[in-house]
mmCIF file of N, CA, C and O in Angstrom:
data_model
loop_
_atom_site.group_PDB
_atom_site.id
_atom_site.type_symbol
_atom_site.label_atom_id
_atom_site.label_comp_id
_atom_site.label_asym_id
_atom_site.label_seq_id
_atom_site.Cartn_x
_atom_site.Cartn_y
_atom_site.Cartn_z
ATOM 1 N N MET N 1 0.643 -0.914 0.177
ATOM 2 C CA MET N 1 0.327 0.199 -0.063
ATOM 3 C C MET N 1 0.899 1.281 -0.021
ATOM 4 O O MET N 1 1.663 1.111 0.842
ATOM 5 N N GLN N 2 0.624 2.477 -1.002
ATOM 6 C CA GLN N 2 1.337 3.194 -0.767
ATOM 7 C C GLN N 2 0.881 4.125 0.145
ATOM 8 O O GLN N 2 0.010 4.394 0.614
ATOM 9 N N ASN N 3 1.677 5.277 0.596
ATOM 10 C CA ASN N 3 1.713 6.095 1.316
ATOM 11 C C ASN N 3 1.098 7.355 0.748
ATOM 12 O O ASN N 3 1.916 7.956 -0.403
ATOM 13 N N GLN N 4 0.039 7.772 1.094
ATOM 14 C CA GLN N 4 -0.964 8.648 0.670
ATOM 15 C C GLN N 4 -0.726 10.052 1.528
ATOM 16 O O GLN N 4 -0.827 9.965 2.664
ATOM 17 N N ASP N 5 -0.149 11.092 0.667
ATOM 18 C CA ASP N 5 -0.035 12.296 1.640
ATOM 19 C C ASP N 5 -1.501 12.877 1.827
ATOM 20 O O ASP N 5 -2.540 12.990 0.995
ATOM 21 N N LYS N 6 -1.658 13.132 3.255
ATOM 22 C CA LYS N 6 -2.784 13.677 4.140
ATOM 23 C C LYS N 6 -2.600 14.968 3.548
ATOM 24 O O LYS N 6 -1.930 15.915 3.597
ATOM 25 N N GLN N 7 -4.295 15.256 2.986
ATOM 26 C CA GLN N 7 -4.240 16.834 2.830
ATOM 27 C C GLN N 7 -5.102 17.450 3.779
ATOM 28 O O GLN N 7 -5.693 17.128 4.717
ATOM 29 N N GLU N 8 -4.608 18.685 3.822
ATOM 30 C CA GLU N 8 -5.034 19.558 5.038
ATOM 31 C C GLU N 8 -6.363 20.503 4.379
ATOM 32 O O GLU N 8 -6.164 20.844 3.553
ATOM 33 N N LEU N 9 -7.670 20.193 5.538
ATOM 34 C CA LEU N 9 -8.839 21.291 5.323
ATOM 35 C C LEU N 9 -8.644 22.047 5.753
ATOM 36 O O LEU N 9 -8.408 22.285 6.966
ATOM 37 N N ASN N 10 -8.862 23.198 4.986
ATOM 38 C CA ASN N 10 -8.831 24.431 5.687
ATOM 39 C C ASN N 10 -10.420 24.860 5.655
ATOM 40 O O ASN N 10 -11.147 25.168 4.750
ATOM 41 N N ILE N 11 -11.054 25.136 6.939
ATOM 42 C CA ILE N 11 -12.364 25.095 7.201
ATOM 43 C C ILE N 11 -12.590 26.545 7.617
ATOM 44 O O ILE N 11 -11.998 27.243 8.280
ATOM 45 N N GLN N 12 -13.226 27.278 6.836
ATOM 46 C CA GLN N 12 -13.787 28.888 6.918
ATOM 47 C C GLN N 12 -15.346 28.859 7.507
ATOM 48 O O GLN N 12 -16.123 28.145 7.358
ATOM 49 N N ILE N 13 -15.456 29.747 8.494
ATOM 50 C CA ILE N 13 -16.502 30.222 9.063
ATOM 51 C C ILE N 13 -17.339 31.476 9.086
ATOM 52 O O ILE N 13 -16.081 32.485 9.303
ATOM 53 N N SER N 14 -17.724 32.341 8.651
ATOM 54 C CA SER N 14 -18.183 33.335 8.637
ATOM 55 C C SER N 14 -18.870 33.670 10.341
ATOM 56 O O SER N 14 -19.295 32.996 10.753
ATOM 57 N N GLU N 15 -18.870 35.264 10.682
ATOM 58 C CA GLU N 15 -19.105 35.662 11.876
ATOM 59 C C GLU N 15 -20.650 35.111 12.645
ATOM 60 O O GLU N 15 -20.738 34.605 13.331
ATOM 61 N N GLU N 16 -21.525 35.298 11.410
ATOM 62 C CA GLU N 16 -23.143 35.164 11.066
ATOM 63 C C GLU N 16 -23.342 33.825 11.710
ATOM 64 O O GLU N 16 -23.784 33.215 12.710
ATOM 65 N N VAL N 17 -22.211 32.753 10.832
ATOM 66 C CA VAL N 17 -22.515 31.039 11.038
ATOM 67 C C VAL N 17 -21.908 31.103 12.548
ATOM 68 O O VAL N 17 -22.716 30.245 13.638
ATOM 69 N N ALA N 18 -20.534 31.362 12.579
ATOM 70 C CA ALA N 18 -20.112 31.328 13.987
ATOM 71 C C ALA N 18 -20.551 32.188 15.613
ATOM 72 O O ALA N 18 -20.399 31.385 16.319
ATOM 73 N N ASP N 19 -21.931 32.776 15.445
ATOM 74 C CA ASP N 19 -22.562 33.342 16.407
ATOM 75 C C ASP N 19 -23.595 32.014 16.744
ATOM 76 O O ASP N 19 -23.796 31.803 17.913
ATOM 77 N N GLY N 20 -23.957 30.860 16.161
ATOM 78 C CA GLY N 20 -24.641 30.001 16.153
ATOM 79 C C GLY N 20 -26.175 30.326 16.614
ATOM 80 O O GLY N 20 -26.466 31.460 16.458
ATOM 81 N N ILE N 21 -27.171 29.089 16.371
ATOM 82 C CA ILE N 21 -28.456 29.203 16.374
ATOM 83 C C ILE N 21 -28.474 28.457 17.622
ATOM 84 O O ILE N 21 -28.537 27.695 17.763
ATOM 85 N N TYR N 22 -29.698 29.033 18.857
ATOM 86 C CA TYR N 22 -29.967 28.029 19.857
ATOM 87 C C TYR N 22 -31.206 27.666 19.535
ATOM 88 O O TYR N 22 -31.982 27.473 18.511
ATOM 89 N N SER N 23 -31.275 26.221 19.693
ATOM 90 C CA SER N 23 -32.033 25.329 19.415
ATOM 91 C C SER N 23 -32.140 24.468 20.710
ATOM 92 O O SER N 23 -31.603 23.679 21.229
ATOM 93 N N ASN N 24 -34.251 24.415 20.984
ATOM 94 C CA ASN N 24 -34.168 23.287 22.569
ATOM 95 C C ASN N 24 -35.058 22.371 21.666
ATOM 96 O O ASN N 24 -36.026 21.727 22.642
ATOM 97 N N LEU N 25 -35.203 22.078 20.447
ATOM 98 C CA LEU N 25 -36.310 21.040 19.660
ATOM 99 C C LEU N 25 -35.743 20.933 18.403
ATOM 100 O O LEU N 25 -35.167 21.558 17.540
ATOM 101 N N ALA N 26 -35.841 19.148 18.002
ATOM 102 C CA ALA N 26 -35.061 18.896 17.119
ATOM 103 C C ALA N 26 -36.082 18.056 16.240
ATOM 104 O O ALA N 26 -36.760 17.265 17.368
ATOM 105 N N ILE N 27 -36.454 17.906 14.834
ATOM 106 C CA ILE N 27 -37.286 16.958 14.583
ATOM 107 C C ILE N 27 -36.329 16.341 13.417
ATOM 108 O O ILE N 27 -35.868 17.359 12.293
ATOM 109 N N ILE N 28 -36.504 15.270 13.564
ATOM 110 C CA ILE N 28 -35.883 14.355 12.114
ATOM 111 C C ILE N 28 -36.819 13.619 11.406
ATOM 112 O O ILE N 28 -37.695 12.922 11.788
ATOM 113 N N SER N 29 -36.445 13.575 9.781
ATOM 114 C CA SER N 29 -37.372 13.198 9.428
ATOM 115 C C SER N 29 -36.233 12.489 8.045
ATOM 116 O O SER N 29 -35.341 13.091 7.958
ATOM 117 N N HIS N 30 -36.965 11.386 7.105
ATOM 118 C CA HIS N 30 -36.121 10.919 6.173
ATOM 119 C C HIS N 30 -36.890 10.499 5.025
ATOM 120 O O HIS N 30 -37.878 10.388 5.372
ATOM 121 N N SER N 31 -35.835 10.162 3.786
ATOM 122 C CA SER N 31 -36.380 9.478 2.943
ATOM 123 C C SER N 31 -35.508 8.781 2.642
ATOM 124 O O SER N 31 -34.958 8.416 2.997
ATOM 125 N N PRO N 32 -35.753 7.998 1.545
ATOM 126 C CA PRO N 32 -34.641 6.658 1.260
ATOM 127 C C PRO N 32 -33.056 7.233 1.044
ATOM 128 O O PRO N 32 -32.011 6.972 1.219
ATOM 129 N N ASP N 33 -33.128 8.940 0.495
ATOM 130 C CA ASP N 33 -31.901 9.267 -0.075
ATOM 131 C C ASP N 33 -31.547 10.328 1.134
ATOM 132 O O ASP N 33 -30.198 10.719 0.782
ATOM 133 N N GLU N 34 -32.225 11.006 1.936
ATOM 134 C CA GLU N 34 -31.637 12.050 2.645
ATOM 135 C C GLU N 34 -32.556 11.773 3.904
ATOM 136 O O GLU N 34 -33.388 11.240 4.597
ATOM 137 N N VAL N 35 -31.195 12.443 5.206
ATOM 138 C CA VAL N 35 -31.900 12.365 6.518
ATOM 139 C C VAL N 35 -32.288 13.853 6.664
ATOM 140 O O VAL N 35 -30.966 14.874 6.502
ATOM 141 N N VAL N 36 -33.407 14.680 7.235
ATOM 142 C CA VAL N 36 -33.178 16.263 7.347
ATOM 143 C C VAL N 36 -33.902 16.462 8.990
ATOM 144 O O VAL N 36 -34.323 15.738 9.353
ATOM 145 N N LEU N 37 -32.686 17.168 9.670
ATOM 146 C CA LEU N 37 -32.957 17.535 10.418
ATOM 147 C C LEU N 37 -33.097 19.165 10.608
ATOM 148 O O LEU N 37 -32.320 20.330 10.100
ATOM 149 N N ASP N 38 -34.261 19.189 11.410
ATOM 150 C CA ASP N 38 -34.978 20.872 11.645
ATOM 151 C C ASP N 38 -34.659 21.293 13.309
ATOM 152 O O ASP N 38 -35.302 20.139 14.266
ATOM 153 N N PHE N 39 -34.103 22.257 13.547
ATOM 154 C CA PHE N 39 -33.930 22.712 14.604
ATOM 155 C C PHE N 39 -34.702 23.580 14.895
ATOM 156 O O PHE N 39 -34.446 24.823 13.783
ATOM 157 N N ILE N 40 -35.582 23.915 15.816
ATOM 158 C CA ILE N 40 -36.436 24.658 16.146
ATOM 159 C C ILE N 40 -36.256 25.350 17.937
ATOM 160 O O ILE N 40 -35.432 24.899 18.657
ATOM 161 N N ARG N 41 -36.508 26.947 17.679
ATOM 162 C CA ARG N 41 -36.561 27.189 19.135
ATOM 163 C C ARG N 41 -37.834 27.244 19.944
ATOM 164 O O ARG N 41 -38.681 28.059 19.234
ATOM 165 N N LEU N 42 -38.607 26.844 21.136
ATOM 166 C CA LEU N 42 -39.548 26.871 21.439
ATOM 167 C C LEU N 42 -39.099 28.540 22.773
ATOM 168 O O LEU N 42 -38.166 27.959 23.482
ATOM 169 N N VAL N 43 -40.393 28.706 22.720
ATOM 170 C CA VAL N 43 -39.991 30.398 23.688
ATOM 171 C C VAL N 43 -41.466 29.880 24.450
ATOM 172 O O VAL N 43 -42.557 29.589 24.100
ATOM 173 N N PRO N 44 -40.958 29.944 26.012
ATOM 174 C CA PRO N 44 -42.516 30.013 26.965
ATOM 175 C C PRO N 44 -43.802 30.748 26.309
ATOM 176 O O PRO N 44 -43.263 31.944 25.836
ATOM 177 N N ASN N 45 -44.812 30.167 26.771
ATOM 178 C CA ASN N 45 -46.070 31.177 26.394
ATOM 179 C C ASN N 45 -46.147 31.891 25.208
ATOM 180 O O ASN N 45 -46.848 32.584 24.875
ATOM 181 N N ILE N 46 -45.327 31.086 24.276
ATOM 182 C CA ILE N 46 -45.879 31.336 22.649
ATOM 183 C C ILE N 46 -46.107 30.030 22.142
ATOM 184 O O ILE N 46 -45.493 28.674 22.287
ATOM 185 N N ASP N 47 -47.631 30.256 21.728
ATOM 186 C CA ASP N 47 -48.315 29.173 20.787
ATOM 187 C C ASP N 47 -47.422 28.404 19.656
ATOM 188 O O ASP N 47 -48.260 27.566 18.548
ATOM 189 N N HIS N 48 -46.360 28.651 18.687
ATOM 190 C CA HIS N 48 -45.864 28.843 17.819
ATOM 191 C C HIS N 48 -44.573 28.910 17.641
ATOM 192 O O HIS N 48 -44.004 29.387 18.388
ATOM 193 N N ALA N 49 -43.686 28.300 16.503
ATOM 194 C CA ALA N 49 -42.135 28.018 16.571
ATOM 195 C C ALA N 49 -41.902 27.972 14.943
ATOM 196 O O ALA N 49 -42.541 27.874 14.261
ATOM 197 N N ARG N 50 -40.451 28.616 14.693
ATOM 198 C CA ARG N 50 -40.382 28.507 13.627
ATOM 199 C C ARG N 50 -38.829 27.476 13.284
ATOM 200 O O ARG N 50 -38.203 27.496 14.350
ATOM 201 N N VAL N 51 -38.645 26.814 12.362
ATOM 202 C CA VAL N 51 -37.709 26.125 11.957
ATOM 203 C C VAL N 51 -36.386 27.366 11.937
ATOM 204 O O VAL N 51 -36.518 27.992 11.330
ATOM 205 N N LYS N 52 -35.541 26.699 13.108
ATOM 206 C CA LYS N 52 -34.293 28.310 13.011
ATOM 207 C C LYS N 52 -33.162 27.947 12.020
ATOM 208 O O LYS N 52 -32.793 28.469 11.665
ATOM 209 N N SER N 53 -32.886 26.393 11.360
ATOM 210 C CA SER N 53 -32.440 26.154 10.779
ATOM 211 C C SER N 53 -33.042 24.388 10.422
ATOM 212 O O SER N 53 -32.843 23.722 11.052
ATOM 213 N N ARG N 54 -32.171 24.524 8.969
ATOM 214 C CA ARG N 54 -32.401 22.925 8.434
ATOM 215 C C ARG N 54 -31.540 22.250 7.741
ATOM 216 O O ARG N 54 -30.645 22.975 7.361
ATOM 217 N N ILE N 55 -30.861 21.363 8.193
ATOM 218 C CA ILE N 55 -29.802 20.488 7.797
ATOM 219 C C ILE N 55 -29.994 19.169 6.828
ATOM 220 O O ILE N 55 -30.739 18.445 7.796
ATOM 221 N N LEU N 56 -29.597 18.912 5.894
ATOM 222 C CA LEU N 56 -30.354 18.022 4.860
ATOM 223 C C LEU N 56 -28.531 16.996 4.821
ATOM 224 O O LEU N 56 -27.487 18.016 4.212
ATOM 225 N N MET N 57 -28.514 15.480 5.185
ATOM 226 C CA MET N 57 -27.694 14.735 4.677
ATOM 227 C C MET N 57 -27.794 13.324 4.361
ATOM 228 O O MET N 57 -28.974 13.212 4.524
ATOM 229 N N SER N 58 -27.000 12.596 3.658
ATOM 230 C CA SER N 58 -27.077 11.473 3.402
ATOM 231 C C SER N 58 -27.517 10.597 4.376
ATOM 232 O O SER N 58 -27.007 10.778 5.468
ATOM 233 N N PRO N 59 -28.117 9.356 4.395
ATOM 234 C CA PRO N 59 -28.242 8.481 5.684
ATOM 235 C C PRO N 59 -27.043 8.120 6.150
ATOM 236 O O PRO N 59 -26.744 8.062 7.492
ATOM 237 N N HIS N 60 -25.633 8.019 4.930
ATOM 238 C CA HIS N 60 -24.600 7.736 5.708
ATOM 239 C C HIS N 60 -23.785 8.507 6.253
ATOM 240 O O HIS N 60 -23.521 8.278 7.822
ATOM 241 N N HIS N 61 -24.149 9.707 6.221
ATOM 242 C CA HIS N 61 -23.131 10.836 6.874
ATOM 243 C C HIS N 61 -24.161 11.270 7.914
ATOM 244 O O HIS N 61 -23.707 11.497 8.781
ATOM 245 N N ALA N 62 -25.243 10.785 8.081
ATOM 246 C CA ALA N 62 -26.369 10.854 9.668
ATOM 247 C C ALA N 62 -25.642 9.844 10.522
ATOM 248 O O ALA N 62 -25.944 10.301 11.820
ATOM 249 N N LYS N 63 -25.304 8.580 10.180
ATOM 250 C CA LYS N 63 -24.997 7.914 11.173
ATOM 251 C C LYS N 63 -23.723 8.287 11.225
ATOM 252 O O LYS N 63 -23.071 7.759 12.282
ATOM 253 N N ARG N 64 -22.703 8.495 10.832
ATOM 254 C CA ARG N 64 -21.429 9.025 10.826
ATOM 255 C C ARG N 64 -21.653 10.305 11.995
ATOM 256 O O ARG N 64 -20.844 10.339 13.197
ATOM 257 N N LEU N 65 -22.755 11.266 11.889
ATOM 258 C CA LEU N 65 -23.353 12.305 12.989
ATOM 259 C C LEU N 65 -23.182 11.099 14.026
ATOM 260 O O LEU N 65 -23.019 11.922 15.342
ATOM 261 N N LEU N 66 -24.194 10.178 13.946
ATOM 262 C CA LEU N 66 -24.761 9.595 15.138
ATOM 263 C C LEU N 66 -23.781 9.380 16.296
ATOM 264 O O LEU N 66 -23.337 9.353 17.149
ATOM 265 N N ALA N 67 -22.822 8.573 15.062
ATOM 266 C CA ALA N 67 -21.544 8.217 16.086
ATOM 267 C C ALA N 67 -20.426 9.267 16.817
ATOM 268 O O ALA N 67 -20.304 8.947 17.844
ATOM 269 N N ALA N 68 -20.415 9.627 16.090
ATOM 270 C CA ALA N 68 -19.703 11.154 16.573
ATOM 271 C C ALA N 68 -20.502 11.882 17.537
ATOM 272 O O ALA N 68 -19.388 12.144 18.890
ATOM 273 N N LEU N 69 -21.564 12.186 17.646
ATOM 274 C CA LEU N 69 -22.369 12.964 19.012
ATOM 275 C C LEU N 69 -22.355 11.560 20.081
ATOM 276 O O LEU N 69 -22.234 12.178 20.975
ATOM 277 N N SER N 70 -22.332 10.415 19.564
ATOM 278 C CA SER N 70 -22.295 9.152 21.003
ATOM 279 C C SER N 70 -21.230 9.672 21.398
ATOM 280 O O SER N 70 -20.885 9.325 22.883
ATOM 281 N N ASP N 71 -19.658 9.669 20.539
ATOM 282 C CA ASP N 71 -18.350 9.467 21.549
ATOM 283 C C ASP N 71 -18.266 11.177 22.274
ATOM 284 O O ASP N 71 -17.906 10.760 23.144
ATOM 285 N N ASN N 72 -18.832 11.874 21.513
ATOM 286 C CA ASN N 72 -18.451 13.251 22.214
ATOM 287 C C ASN N 72 -19.232 13.160 23.501
ATOM 288 O O ASN N 72 -18.995 14.026 24.609
ATOM 289 N N LEU N 73 -20.482 12.829 23.312
ATOM 290 C CA LEU N 73 -21.520 13.011 25.025
ATOM 291 C C LEU N 73 -20.881 12.354 25.788
ATOM 292 O O LEU N 73 -20.872 12.586 26.930
ATOM 293 N N GLN N 74 -20.483 11.004 25.292
ATOM 294 C CA GLN N 74 -19.949 10.320 26.889
ATOM 295 C C GLN N 74 -18.660 10.652 27.080
ATOM 296 O O GLN N 74 -17.928 10.848 28.250
ATOM 297 N N ARG N 75 -17.459 11.376 26.243
ATOM 298 C CA ARG N 75 -16.624 12.114 26.820
ATOM 299 C C ARG N 75 -17.319 13.438 28.026
ATOM 300 O O ARG N 75 -16.212 13.602 28.547
ATOM 301 N N TYR N 76 -17.948 13.821 27.428
ATOM 302 C CA TYR N 76 -18.577 14.985 27.631
ATOM 303 C C TYR N 76 -18.803 14.613 29.627
ATOM 304 O O TYR N 76 -18.622 15.250 30.420
ATOM 305 N N GLU N 77 -19.937 13.324 29.461
ATOM 306 C CA GLU N 77 -20.249 12.889 30.571
ATOM 307 C C GLU N 77 -19.177 12.746 31.641
ATOM 308 O O GLU N 77 -18.848 12.387 32.944
ATOM 309 N N GLN N 78 -18.053 11.735 31.053
ATOM 310 C CA GLN N 78 -16.733 11.198 31.921
ATOM 311 C C GLN N 78 -16.234 13.090 32.362
ATOM 312 O O GLN N 78 -15.851 12.957 33.302
ATOM 313 N N GLU N 79 -16.140 14.071 31.653
ATOM 314 C CA GLU N 79 -15.643 14.793 32.320
ATOM 315 C C GLU N 79 -16.504 15.974 33.292
ATOM 316 O O GLU N 79 -16.180 16.237 34.383
ATOM 317 N N PHE N 80 -17.713 16.279 32.870
ATOM 318 C CA PHE N 80 -18.814 16.951 33.640
ATOM 319 C C PHE N 80 -19.651 16.073 34.573
ATOM 320 O O PHE N 80 -20.456 16.899 35.180
ATOM 321 N N GLY N 81 -19.925 15.015 34.160
ATOM 322 C CA GLY N 81 -20.828 13.835 34.934
ATOM 323 C C GLY N 81 -22.142 13.831 34.291
ATOM 324 O O GLY N 81 -22.335 14.056 32.946
ATOM 325 N N PRO N 82 -22.982 12.983 34.710
ATOM 326 C CA PRO N 82 -24.421 12.685 33.904
ATOM 327 C C PRO N 82 -25.236 13.311 33.329
ATOM 328 O O PRO N 82 -25.385 14.434 34.205
ATOM 329 N N ILE N 83 -25.837 13.291 31.985
ATOM 330 C CA ILE N 83 -26.685 14.449 31.540
ATOM 331 C C ILE N 83 -27.751 13.680 32.275
ATOM 332 O O ILE N 83 -28.281 13.053 31.669
ATOM 333 N N GLN N 84 -28.583 15.149 33.017
ATOM 334 C CA GLN N 84 -30.017 14.474 33.213
ATOM 335 C C GLN N 84 -30.932 14.354 31.939
ATOM 336 O O GLN N 84 -31.009 14.862 31.305
ATOM 337 N N ASP N 85 -32.110 13.057 31.923
ATOM 338 C CA ASP N 85 -32.801 13.002 31.234
ATOM 339 C C ASP N 85 -34.123 14.476 31.313
ATOM 340 O O ASP N 85 -34.741 14.049 32.593
ATOM 341 N N PRO N 86 -34.216 14.841 30.481
ATOM 342 C CA PRO N 86 -35.133 15.993 30.805
ATOM 343 C C PRO N 86 -36.818 15.696 30.966
ATOM 344 O O PRO N 86 -37.360 16.342 31.465
ATOM 345 N N ARG N 87 -37.282 14.104 30.688
ATOM 346 C CA ARG N 87 -38.264 13.665 30.815
ATOM 347 C C ARG N 87 -38.737 13.669 32.213
ATOM 348 O O ARG N 87 -39.495 12.965 33.090
ATOM 349 N N ASN N 88 -37.094 13.235 33.220
ATOM 350 C CA ASN N 88 -37.302 12.539 34.398
ATOM 351 C C ASN N 88 -36.332 13.731 35.155
ATOM 352 O O ASN N 88 -35.115 13.282 35.884
ATOM 353 N N PRO N 89 -36.995 14.986 35.060
ATOM 354 C CA PRO N 89 -35.876 16.192 35.892
ATOM 355 C C PRO N 89 -35.380 15.651 37.288
ATOM 356 O O PRO N 89 -36.207 14.876 38.304
ATOM 357 N N SER N 90 -34.343 15.844 37.848
ATOM 358 C CA SER N 90 -34.086 16.188 39.245
ATOM 359 C C SER N 90 -34.510 16.896 40.282
ATOM 360 O O SER N 90 -35.007 18.076 39.346
ATOM 361 N N ARG N 91 -34.606 16.696 41.277
ATOM 362 C CA ARG N 91 -35.350 17.922 42.314
ATOM 363 C C ARG N 91 -34.872 18.860 42.147
ATOM 364 O O ARG N 91 -35.276 20.063 42.322
ATOM 365 N N ASN N 92 -33.353 19.084 42.103
ATOM 366 C CA ASN N 92 -32.222 20.226 41.874
ATOM 367 C C ASN N 92 -32.543 20.638 41.095
ATOM 368 O O ASN N 92 -31.855 22.007 40.861
ATOM 369 N N SER N 93 -33.009 20.448 39.705
ATOM 370 C CA SER N 93 -33.067 21.011 38.564
ATOM 371 C C SER N 93 -34.040 22.486 38.601
ATOM 372 O O SER N 93 -35.114 22.485 38.909
ATOM 373 N N SER N 94 -33.351 23.350 38.078
ATOM 374 C CA SER N 94 -34.124 24.798 38.172
ATOM 375 C C SER N 94 -34.419 25.163 36.787
ATOM 376 O O SER N 94 -34.861 26.052 36.350
ATOM 377 N N LEU N 95 -34.011 24.523 35.667
ATOM 378 C CA LEU N 95 -34.861 24.687 34.406
ATOM 379 C C LEU N 95 -36.096 24.557 34.089
ATOM 380 O O LEU N 95 -36.331 22.903 34.881
ATOM 381 N N SER N 96 -36.739 25.090 34.095
ATOM 382 C CA SER N 96 -38.534 25.287 33.480
ATOM 383 C C SER N 96 -39.028 26.505 32.848
ATOM 384 O O SER N 96 -38.495 27.578 33.156
ATOM 385 N N PHE N 97 -39.961 25.908 31.946
ATOM 386 C CA PHE N 97 -40.663 27.104 31.110
ATOM 387 C C PHE N 97 -41.804 27.597 32.302
ATOM 388 O O PHE N 97 -42.781 28.158 31.624
ATOM 389 N N SER N 98 -42.221 26.887 33.131
ATOM 390 C CA SER N 98 -43.755 27.419 33.976
ATOM 391 C C SER N 98 -42.958 28.771 34.701
ATOM 392 O O SER N 98 -41.941 28.765 35.065
ATOM 393 N N GLY N 99 -43.771 29.114 35.652
ATOM 394 C CA GLY N 99 -43.711 30.405 36.373
ATOM 395 C C GLY N 99 -44.382 31.504 36.377
ATOM 396 O O GLY N 99 -45.391 31.527 35.226
ATOM 397 N N PRO N 100 -44.441 32.349 36.891
ATOM 398 C CA PRO N 100 -45.119 33.655 36.735
ATOM 399 C C PRO N 100 -44.557 34.415 35.302
ATOM 400 O O PRO N 100 -43.825 34.172 34.637
ATOM 401 N N LYS N 101 -46.119 34.907 34.506
ATOM 402 C CA LYS N 101 -45.793 35.926 33.521
ATOM 403 C C LYS N 101 -45.554 37.215 33.508
ATOM 404 O O LYS N 101 -46.053 37.598 34.545
ATOM 405 N N GLY N 102 -44.555 37.458 32.500
ATOM 406 C CA GLY N 102 -43.885 39.139 32.554
ATOM 407 C C GLY N 102 -45.113 39.810 32.684
ATOM 408 O O GLY N 102 -45.927 39.880 32.176
ATOM 409 N N GLN N 103 -45.024 40.917 33.104
ATOM 410 C CA GLN N 103 -46.377 41.920 33.027
ATOM 411 C C GLN N 103 -45.798 43.427 32.396
ATOM 412 O O GLN N 103 -44.512 43.851 33.111
ATOM 413 N N ALA N 104 -46.184 44.212 31.868
ATOM 414 C CA ALA N 104 -45.325 45.054 30.984
ATOM 415 C C ALA N 104 -46.590 46.584 31.710
ATOM 416 O O ALA N 104 -47.224 46.357 31.781
#
């Protein structure tokens, strides 16, 4: 087997993309040829939400993403401790969308 030179990949990111988009809901759908990831931000006391970002990828790349995400979450939990399942919050958890409504 011949030694192949590894090509260096120069990845660039615009300031707008680097700021990121916060999402607290993802909807995943698929066809035989692609997987669609819709990222949504739910806001308390609002009865509608818009897709903030949509990512389309092949099933092959989606499976690679799943493996990479699993690997990264395992390393995260090794460093910071277990991630609580939001469907079964601990009694010490203070994150909630409930509470008093603001008035102006």
